[in-house]
Short mmCIF file of C-alpha atoms and ligand atoms in Angstrom, two decimals:
data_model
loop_
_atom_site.label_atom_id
_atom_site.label_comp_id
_atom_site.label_asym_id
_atom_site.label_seq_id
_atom_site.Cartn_x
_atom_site.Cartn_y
_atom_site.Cartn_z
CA UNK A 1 0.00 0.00 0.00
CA UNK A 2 1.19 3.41 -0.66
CA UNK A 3 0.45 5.45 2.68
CA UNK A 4 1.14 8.93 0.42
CA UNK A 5 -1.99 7.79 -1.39
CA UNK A 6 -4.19 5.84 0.68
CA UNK A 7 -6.08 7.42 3.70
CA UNK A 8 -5.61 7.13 7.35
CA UNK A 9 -8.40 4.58 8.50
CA UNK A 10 -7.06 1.87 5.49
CA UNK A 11 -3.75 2.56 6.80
CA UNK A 12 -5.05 1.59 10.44
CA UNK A 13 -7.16 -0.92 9.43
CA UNK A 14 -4.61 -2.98 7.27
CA UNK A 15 -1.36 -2.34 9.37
CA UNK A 16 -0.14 -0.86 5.81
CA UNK A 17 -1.51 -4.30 4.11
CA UNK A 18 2.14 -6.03 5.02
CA UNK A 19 1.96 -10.08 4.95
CA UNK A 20 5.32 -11.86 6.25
CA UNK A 21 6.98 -12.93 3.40
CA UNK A 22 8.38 -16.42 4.88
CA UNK A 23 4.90 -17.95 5.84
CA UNK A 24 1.99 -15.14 3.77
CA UNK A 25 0.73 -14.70 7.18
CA UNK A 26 -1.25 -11.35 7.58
CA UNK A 27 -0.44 -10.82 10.62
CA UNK A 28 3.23 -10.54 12.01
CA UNK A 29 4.83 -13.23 13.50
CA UNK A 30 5.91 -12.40 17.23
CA UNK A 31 9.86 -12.03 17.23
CA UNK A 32 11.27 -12.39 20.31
CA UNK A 33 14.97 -13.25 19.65
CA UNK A 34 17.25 -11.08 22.20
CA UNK A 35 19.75 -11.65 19.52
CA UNK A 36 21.07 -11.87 15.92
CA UNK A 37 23.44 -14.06 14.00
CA UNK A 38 26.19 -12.66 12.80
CA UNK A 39 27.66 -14.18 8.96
CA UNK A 40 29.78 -16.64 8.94
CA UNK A 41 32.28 -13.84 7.48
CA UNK A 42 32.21 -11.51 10.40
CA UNK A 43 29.26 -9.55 8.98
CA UNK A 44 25.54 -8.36 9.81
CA UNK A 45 23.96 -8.03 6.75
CA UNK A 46 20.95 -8.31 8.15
CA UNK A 47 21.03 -4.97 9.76
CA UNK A 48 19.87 -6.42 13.46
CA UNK A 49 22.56 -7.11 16.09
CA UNK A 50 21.11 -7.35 19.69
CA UNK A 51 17.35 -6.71 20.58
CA UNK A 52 17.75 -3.35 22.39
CA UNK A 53 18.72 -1.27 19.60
CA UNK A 54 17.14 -3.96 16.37
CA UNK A 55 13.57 -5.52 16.82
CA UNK A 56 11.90 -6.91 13.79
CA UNK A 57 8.92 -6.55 16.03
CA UNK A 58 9.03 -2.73 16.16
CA UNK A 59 8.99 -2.40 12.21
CA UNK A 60 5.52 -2.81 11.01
CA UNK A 61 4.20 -0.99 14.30
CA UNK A 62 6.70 1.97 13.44
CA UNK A 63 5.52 2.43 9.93
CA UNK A 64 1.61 2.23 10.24
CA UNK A 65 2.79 5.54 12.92
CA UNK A 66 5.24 6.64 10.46
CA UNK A 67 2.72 6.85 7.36
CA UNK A 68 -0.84 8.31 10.15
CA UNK A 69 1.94 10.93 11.42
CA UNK A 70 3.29 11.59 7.77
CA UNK A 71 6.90 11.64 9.30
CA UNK A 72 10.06 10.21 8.20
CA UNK A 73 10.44 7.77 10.93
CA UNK A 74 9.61 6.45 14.29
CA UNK A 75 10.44 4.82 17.54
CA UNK A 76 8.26 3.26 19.75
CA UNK A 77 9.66 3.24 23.71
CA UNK A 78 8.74 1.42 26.57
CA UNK A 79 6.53 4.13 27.99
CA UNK A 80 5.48 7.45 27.09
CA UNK A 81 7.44 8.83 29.80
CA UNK A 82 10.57 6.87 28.18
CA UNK A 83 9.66 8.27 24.59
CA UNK A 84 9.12 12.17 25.86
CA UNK A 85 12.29 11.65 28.73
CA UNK A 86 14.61 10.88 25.35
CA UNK A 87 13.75 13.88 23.86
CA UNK A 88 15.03 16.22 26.22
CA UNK A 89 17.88 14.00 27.04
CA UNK A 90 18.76 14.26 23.48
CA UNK A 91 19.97 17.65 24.16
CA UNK A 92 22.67 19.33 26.51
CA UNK A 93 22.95 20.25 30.06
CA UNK A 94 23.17 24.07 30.06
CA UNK A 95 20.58 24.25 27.31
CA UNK A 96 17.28 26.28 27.56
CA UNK A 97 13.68 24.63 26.97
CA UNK A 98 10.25 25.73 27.27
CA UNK A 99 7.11 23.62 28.40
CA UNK A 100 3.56 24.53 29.31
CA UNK A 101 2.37 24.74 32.32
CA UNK A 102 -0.26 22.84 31.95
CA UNK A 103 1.08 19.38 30.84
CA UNK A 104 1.00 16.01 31.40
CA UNK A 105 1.71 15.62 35.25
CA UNK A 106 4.48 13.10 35.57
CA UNK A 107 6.32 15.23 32.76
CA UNK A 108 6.12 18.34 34.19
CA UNK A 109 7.50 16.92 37.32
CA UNK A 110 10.47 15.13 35.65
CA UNK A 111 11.20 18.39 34.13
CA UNK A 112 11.47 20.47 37.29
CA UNK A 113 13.14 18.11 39.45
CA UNK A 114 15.37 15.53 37.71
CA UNK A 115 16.24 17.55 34.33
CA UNK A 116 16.71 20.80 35.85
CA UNK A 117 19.25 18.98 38.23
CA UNK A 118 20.48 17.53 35.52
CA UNK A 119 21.26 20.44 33.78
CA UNK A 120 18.67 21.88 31.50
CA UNK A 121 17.26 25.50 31.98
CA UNK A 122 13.54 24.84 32.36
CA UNK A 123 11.09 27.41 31.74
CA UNK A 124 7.02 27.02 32.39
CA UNK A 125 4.90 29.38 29.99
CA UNK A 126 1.32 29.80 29.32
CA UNK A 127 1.13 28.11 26.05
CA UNK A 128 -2.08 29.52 25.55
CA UNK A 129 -0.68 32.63 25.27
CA UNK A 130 0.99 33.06 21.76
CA UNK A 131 3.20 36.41 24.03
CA UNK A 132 4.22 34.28 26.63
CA UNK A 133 5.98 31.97 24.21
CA UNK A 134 7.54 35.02 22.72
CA UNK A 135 8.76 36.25 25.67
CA UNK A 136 10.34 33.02 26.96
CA UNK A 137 12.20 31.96 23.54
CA UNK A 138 15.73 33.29 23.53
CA UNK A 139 17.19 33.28 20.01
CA UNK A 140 20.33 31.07 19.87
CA UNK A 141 20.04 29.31 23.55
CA UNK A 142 16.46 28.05 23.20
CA UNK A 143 16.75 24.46 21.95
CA UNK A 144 13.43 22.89 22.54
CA UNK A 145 9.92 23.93 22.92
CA UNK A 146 7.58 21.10 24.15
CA UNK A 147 3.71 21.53 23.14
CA UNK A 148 0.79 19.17 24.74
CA UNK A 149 -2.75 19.78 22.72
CA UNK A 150 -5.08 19.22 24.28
CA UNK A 151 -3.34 19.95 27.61
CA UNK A 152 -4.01 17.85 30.57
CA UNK A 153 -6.62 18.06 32.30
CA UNK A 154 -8.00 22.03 31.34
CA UNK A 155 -7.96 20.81 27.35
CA UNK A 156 -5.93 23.94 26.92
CA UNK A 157 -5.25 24.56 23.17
CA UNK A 158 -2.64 25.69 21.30
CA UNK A 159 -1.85 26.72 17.82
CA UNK A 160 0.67 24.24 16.42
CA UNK A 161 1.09 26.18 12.76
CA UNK A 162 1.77 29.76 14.80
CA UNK A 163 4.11 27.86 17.73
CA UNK A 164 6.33 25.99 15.06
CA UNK A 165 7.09 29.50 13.25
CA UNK A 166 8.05 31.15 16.35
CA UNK A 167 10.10 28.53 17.45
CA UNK A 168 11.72 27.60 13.97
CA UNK A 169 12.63 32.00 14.21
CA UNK A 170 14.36 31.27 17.43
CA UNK A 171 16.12 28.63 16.21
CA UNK A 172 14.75 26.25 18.38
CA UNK A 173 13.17 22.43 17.72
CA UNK A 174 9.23 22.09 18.26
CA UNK A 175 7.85 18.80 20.05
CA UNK A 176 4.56 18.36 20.37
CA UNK A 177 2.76 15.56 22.99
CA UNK A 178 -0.28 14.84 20.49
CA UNK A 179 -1.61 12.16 22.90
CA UNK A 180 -5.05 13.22 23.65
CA UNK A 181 -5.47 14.23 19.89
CA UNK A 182 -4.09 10.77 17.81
CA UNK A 183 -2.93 11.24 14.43
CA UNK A 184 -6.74 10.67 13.17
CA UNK A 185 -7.34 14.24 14.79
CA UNK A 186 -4.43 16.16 14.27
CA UNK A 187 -1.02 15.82 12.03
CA UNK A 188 1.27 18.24 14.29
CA UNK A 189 4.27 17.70 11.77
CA UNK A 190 2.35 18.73 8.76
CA UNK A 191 1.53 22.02 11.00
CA UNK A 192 5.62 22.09 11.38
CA UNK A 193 6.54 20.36 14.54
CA UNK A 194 9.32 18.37 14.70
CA UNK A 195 8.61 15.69 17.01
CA UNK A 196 5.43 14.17 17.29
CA UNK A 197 5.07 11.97 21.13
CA UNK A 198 2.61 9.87 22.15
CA UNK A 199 1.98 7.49 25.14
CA UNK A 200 0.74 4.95 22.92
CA UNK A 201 -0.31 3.20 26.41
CA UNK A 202 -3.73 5.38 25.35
CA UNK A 203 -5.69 5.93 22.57
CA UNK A 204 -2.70 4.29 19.64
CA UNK A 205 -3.26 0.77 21.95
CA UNK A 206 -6.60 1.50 22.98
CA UNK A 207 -7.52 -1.78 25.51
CA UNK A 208 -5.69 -0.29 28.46
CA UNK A 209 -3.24 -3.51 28.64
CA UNK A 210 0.64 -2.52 27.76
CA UNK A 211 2.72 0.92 28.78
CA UNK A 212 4.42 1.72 25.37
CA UNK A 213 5.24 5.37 24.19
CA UNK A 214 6.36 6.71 20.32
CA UNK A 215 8.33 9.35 18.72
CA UNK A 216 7.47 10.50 15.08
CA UNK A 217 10.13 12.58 13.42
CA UNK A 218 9.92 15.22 10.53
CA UNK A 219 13.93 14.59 9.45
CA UNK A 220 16.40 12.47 10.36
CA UNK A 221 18.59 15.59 11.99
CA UNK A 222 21.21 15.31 14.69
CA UNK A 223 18.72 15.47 17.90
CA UNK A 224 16.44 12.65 16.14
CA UNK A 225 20.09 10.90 15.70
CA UNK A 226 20.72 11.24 19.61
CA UNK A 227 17.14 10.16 20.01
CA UNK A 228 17.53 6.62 18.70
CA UNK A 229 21.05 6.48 20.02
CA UNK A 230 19.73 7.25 23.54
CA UNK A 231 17.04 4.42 23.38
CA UNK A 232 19.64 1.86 22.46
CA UNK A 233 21.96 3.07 25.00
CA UNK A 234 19.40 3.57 28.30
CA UNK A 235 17.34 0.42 27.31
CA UNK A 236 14.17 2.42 27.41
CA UNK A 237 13.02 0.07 24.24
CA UNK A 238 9.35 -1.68 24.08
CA UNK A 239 9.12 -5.17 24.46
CA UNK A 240 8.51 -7.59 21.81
CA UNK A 241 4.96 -8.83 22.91
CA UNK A 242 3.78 -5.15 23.68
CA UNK A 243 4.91 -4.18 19.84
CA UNK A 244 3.00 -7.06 18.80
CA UNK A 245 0.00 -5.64 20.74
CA UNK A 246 0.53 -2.46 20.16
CA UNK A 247 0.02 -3.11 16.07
CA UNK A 248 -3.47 -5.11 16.63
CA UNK A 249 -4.71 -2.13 18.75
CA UNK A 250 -4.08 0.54 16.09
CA UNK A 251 -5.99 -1.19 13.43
CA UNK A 252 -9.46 -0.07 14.88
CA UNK A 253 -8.00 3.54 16.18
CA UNK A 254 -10.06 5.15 13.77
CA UNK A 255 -12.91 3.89 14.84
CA UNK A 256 -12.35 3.66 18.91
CA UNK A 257 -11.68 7.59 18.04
CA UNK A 258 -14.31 8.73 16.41
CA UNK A 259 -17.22 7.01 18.91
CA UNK A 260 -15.33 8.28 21.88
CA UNK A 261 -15.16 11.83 20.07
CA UNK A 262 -19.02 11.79 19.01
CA UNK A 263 -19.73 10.55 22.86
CA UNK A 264 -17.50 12.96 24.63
CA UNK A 265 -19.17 15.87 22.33
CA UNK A 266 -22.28 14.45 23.37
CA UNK A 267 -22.04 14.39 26.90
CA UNK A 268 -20.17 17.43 27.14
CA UNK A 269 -23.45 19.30 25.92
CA UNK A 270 -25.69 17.43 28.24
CA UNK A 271 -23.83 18.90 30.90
CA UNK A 272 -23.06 22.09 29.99
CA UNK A 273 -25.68 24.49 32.18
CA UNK A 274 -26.51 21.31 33.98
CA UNK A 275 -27.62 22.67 37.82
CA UNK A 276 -24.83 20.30 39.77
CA UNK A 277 -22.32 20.90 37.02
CA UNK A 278 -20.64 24.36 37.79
CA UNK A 279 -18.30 24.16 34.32
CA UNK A 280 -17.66 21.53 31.31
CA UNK A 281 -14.15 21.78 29.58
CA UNK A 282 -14.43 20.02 26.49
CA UNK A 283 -12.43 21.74 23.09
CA UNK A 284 -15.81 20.79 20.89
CA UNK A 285 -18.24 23.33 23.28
CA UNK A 286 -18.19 26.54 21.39
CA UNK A 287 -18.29 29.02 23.83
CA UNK A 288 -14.79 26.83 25.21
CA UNK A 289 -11.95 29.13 25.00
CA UNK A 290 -9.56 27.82 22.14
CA UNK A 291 -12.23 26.47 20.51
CA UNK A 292 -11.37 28.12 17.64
CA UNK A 293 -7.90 26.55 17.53
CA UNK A 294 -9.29 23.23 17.73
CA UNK A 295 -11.35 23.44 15.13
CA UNK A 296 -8.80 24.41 12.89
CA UNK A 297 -6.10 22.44 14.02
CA UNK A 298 -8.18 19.08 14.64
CA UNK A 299 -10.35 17.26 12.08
CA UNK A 300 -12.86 15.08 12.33
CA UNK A 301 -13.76 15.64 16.02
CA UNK A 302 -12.57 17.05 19.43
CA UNK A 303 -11.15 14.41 21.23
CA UNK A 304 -12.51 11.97 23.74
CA UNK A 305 -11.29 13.54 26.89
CA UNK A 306 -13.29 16.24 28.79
CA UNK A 307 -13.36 17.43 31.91
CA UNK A 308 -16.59 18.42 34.82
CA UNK A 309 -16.27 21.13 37.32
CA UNK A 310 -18.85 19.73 40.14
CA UNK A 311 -21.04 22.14 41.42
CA UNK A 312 -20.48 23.06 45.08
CA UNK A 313 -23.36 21.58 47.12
CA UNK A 314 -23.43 22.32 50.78
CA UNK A 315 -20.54 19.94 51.11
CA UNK A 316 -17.82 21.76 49.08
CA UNK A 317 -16.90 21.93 45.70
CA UNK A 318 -14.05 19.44 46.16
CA UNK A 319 -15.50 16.78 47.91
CA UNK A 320 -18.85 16.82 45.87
CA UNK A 321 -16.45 15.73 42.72
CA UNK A 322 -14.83 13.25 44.93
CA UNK A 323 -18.49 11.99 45.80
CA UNK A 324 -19.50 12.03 42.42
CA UNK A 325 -16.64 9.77 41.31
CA UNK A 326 -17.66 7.28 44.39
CA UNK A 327 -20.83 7.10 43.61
CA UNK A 328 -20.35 6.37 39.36
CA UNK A 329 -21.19 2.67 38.85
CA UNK A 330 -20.53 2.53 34.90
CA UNK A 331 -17.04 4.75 34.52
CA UNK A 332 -14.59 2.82 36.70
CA UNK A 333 -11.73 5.29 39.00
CA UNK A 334 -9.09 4.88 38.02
CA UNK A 335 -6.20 7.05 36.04
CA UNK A 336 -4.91 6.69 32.45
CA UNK A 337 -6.98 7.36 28.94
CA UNK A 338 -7.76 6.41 25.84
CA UNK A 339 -9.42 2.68 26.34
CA UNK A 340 -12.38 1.52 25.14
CA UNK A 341 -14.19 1.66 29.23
CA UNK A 342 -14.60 5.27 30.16
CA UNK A 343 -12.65 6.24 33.21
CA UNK A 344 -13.12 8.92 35.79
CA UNK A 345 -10.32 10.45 37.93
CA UNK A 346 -10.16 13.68 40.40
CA UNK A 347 -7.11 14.96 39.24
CA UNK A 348 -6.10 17.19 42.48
CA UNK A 349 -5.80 13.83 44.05
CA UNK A 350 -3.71 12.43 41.74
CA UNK A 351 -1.32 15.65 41.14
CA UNK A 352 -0.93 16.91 44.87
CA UNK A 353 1.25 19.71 46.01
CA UNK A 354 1.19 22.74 43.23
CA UNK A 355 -1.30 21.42 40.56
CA UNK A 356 -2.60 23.92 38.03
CA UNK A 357 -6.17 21.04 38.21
CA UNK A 358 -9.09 23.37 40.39
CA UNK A 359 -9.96 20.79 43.27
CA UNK A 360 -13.42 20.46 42.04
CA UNK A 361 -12.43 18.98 38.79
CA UNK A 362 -13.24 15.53 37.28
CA UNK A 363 -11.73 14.55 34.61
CA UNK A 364 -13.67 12.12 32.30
CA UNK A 365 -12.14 9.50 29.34
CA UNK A 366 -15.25 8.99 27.32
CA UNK A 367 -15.01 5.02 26.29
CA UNK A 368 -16.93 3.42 23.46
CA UNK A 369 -20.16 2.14 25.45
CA UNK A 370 -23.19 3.38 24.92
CA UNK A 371 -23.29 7.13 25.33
CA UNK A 372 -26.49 7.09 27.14
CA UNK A 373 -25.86 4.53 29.65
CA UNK A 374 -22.82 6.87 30.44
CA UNK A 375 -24.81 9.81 31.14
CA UNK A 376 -27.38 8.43 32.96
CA UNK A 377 -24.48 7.13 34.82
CA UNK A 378 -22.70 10.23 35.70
CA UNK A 379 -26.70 11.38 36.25
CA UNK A 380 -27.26 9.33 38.96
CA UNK A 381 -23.58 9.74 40.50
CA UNK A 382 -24.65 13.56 40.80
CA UNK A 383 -27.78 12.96 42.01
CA UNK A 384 -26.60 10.87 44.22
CA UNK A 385 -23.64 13.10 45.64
CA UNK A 386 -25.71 16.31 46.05
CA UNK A 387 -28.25 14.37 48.07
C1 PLP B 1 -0.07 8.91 29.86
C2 PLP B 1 0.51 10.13 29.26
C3 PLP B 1 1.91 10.30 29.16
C4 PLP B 1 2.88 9.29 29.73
O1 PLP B 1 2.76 8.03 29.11
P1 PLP B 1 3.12 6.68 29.90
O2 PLP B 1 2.94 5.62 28.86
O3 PLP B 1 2.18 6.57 31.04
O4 PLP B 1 4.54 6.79 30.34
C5 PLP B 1 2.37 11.45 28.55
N1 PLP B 1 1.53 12.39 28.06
C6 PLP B 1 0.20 12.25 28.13
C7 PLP B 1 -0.68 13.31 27.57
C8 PLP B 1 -0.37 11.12 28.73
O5 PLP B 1 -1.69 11.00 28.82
#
């Protein structure tokens, strides 16, 4: 199949149409050799030395994200914290980067204790703000500018197209954590990122059964270089079994996608001016600020994560979302995104000290049930926690 030609949801569905060659089986083999023989004349012509750095079973996963990012390659990792980690480490202590504020929690953290001590200048910015990102970029130190869209857990936006020319002017690198979008929403290296990440432990697996993470690369440039050297070198690589997984749960991402998108969207306007819901943060509500990013910058829908400020009650607005959560018999508590059950998490709980998430918030990973048996769950769990 030629992925230049042939559109996203074929590409899922098929894997790219590869059959293994040795046995016309359509789907891969699982390779789980730690090693490779070498020719009898000292040689490795067949490319693959020692399992860390070579997998065959990495290949077919790697292009199927390869041709849905419309990159020139990619590496899957053994988490999305070992894919996004590489990135940075791929530069220099003494080097200047710029994140959001509002990010991915565990990343933000590793970024403000362990790379900072390890040497890299990190700066937090409003990436909402297209003047705070001016601000922050210094021309010539800046090396990296990391992006998440939508952010974690406000769904803050931000305009990939306008961020990649101010950082390209600075001469700076542009990653962008595309997660919560999937390349069925948004292509951020068509918009001019660099780097595409995503914990593929989410939406690109989609059963909520391996940790596995991916980097998509525009060029093969020096950083991208250091990239793949660092994942050979620090052992951060997938294993086989998860790679093999990983491929069988992208060929239905198009559809897991869209019926979590058209759900979210649809409970996200049930609840919007709903009496026990004080706020609903969902990019697809029009009155949502960045909106209008969004629905430039992603096609097709708005994503299947949204998030509930609870009402106050007489109880408090924090403990009526923690009630709320207790009482939901359908979405199951518990953290993570992107599977086909629908989870519900209080994020202030999860974050602690210093989170940007207000204390009444919910946040809410719309599954693939039936949308109405999850709003007449989340119905009854407010009902139930105002009482
Ligand atoms: C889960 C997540 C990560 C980290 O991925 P892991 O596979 O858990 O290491 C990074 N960014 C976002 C947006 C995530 O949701």
């Amino acid at each position: 199949m030629d992925p230049k030609h042939t559109r996203p949801e074929t590409i899922a569905a098929q894997a790219l149409g590869w059959i293994d060659e040795r046995t016309r089986a359509i789907t891969p083999p699982l390779h789980v050799s730690s090693t490779y023989l070498r020719d009898a004349d000292n040689q490795y012509r067949s490319g693959r030395v020692y399992a860390r750095a070579d997998n065959p079973a990495f290949d077919q996963a790697e292009a199927v994200l390869t041709a849905l990012e419309g990159g020139q390659q990619t590496l899957l990792f053994a988490s999305g914290m070992a894919a996004a980690t590489a990135v940075f480490q791929a530069l220099a202590p003494g080097d200047h980067v710029i994140a959001p504020k509002v990010m991915y929690w565990s990343l933000r953290n590793w970024l403000t204790t362990f790379a900072t001590a390890w040497g890299l200048e990190v700066e937090l910015v409003d990436m909402s703000a297209a003047q705070a990102l001016q601000a922050a970029l210094r021309p010539g130190r800046t090396r990296l500018v990391w992006v998440e869209t939508p952010a974690n857990p406000l769904w803050t936006l931000t305009d990939i197209a306008a961020t990649a020319q101010a950082v390209h002017a600075a001469g700076a690198l542009l990653a962008v954590d595309s997660t919560v979008a999937t390349p069925m929403l948004t292509q951020p290296l068509a918009l001019g990122a660099d780097i595409v990440m995503h914990a593929a432990t989410k939406y690109l697996n989609g059963h909520s059964d391996l940790i596995a993470g991916t980097l998509t690369t525009r060029a093969d440039n020096e950083h991208w270089q250091r990239v793949r050297k660092l994942r050979a070198q620090l052992g951060g690589t997938l294993g086989s079994f998860e790679a093999w997984l990983l491929l069988r749960g992208m060929r239905t991402l198009h559809l897991r996608v869209r019926a979590a998108c058209d759900s979210a969207q649809r409970i996200a306007e049930h609840f919007q001016g709903h009496a026990r819901v004080a706020e609903v943060l969902y990019p697809g509500l029009r009155g949502f600020g960045g909106h209008d990013i969004a629905a430039r910058q992603m096609k097709g829908g708005f994503g299947g994560m949204l998030s509930l400020r609870v009402a106050a009650g007489a109880q408090g607005g924090e403990a009526a979302a923690v009630a709320v959560a207790a009482n939901t018999r359908l979405w199951k508590r518990a953290t993570s995104l992107g599977g086909t059950e629908s989870l519900i998490e209080h994020r202030a709980s999860v974050e602690g000290a210093g989170t940007p998430a207000p204390a009444d918030l919910l946040r809410l990973s719309v599954g693939i049930e039936h949308v109405d048996d999850l709003i007449a769950d989340l119905e009854q769990a407010l009902l139930r926690a105002h009482a």
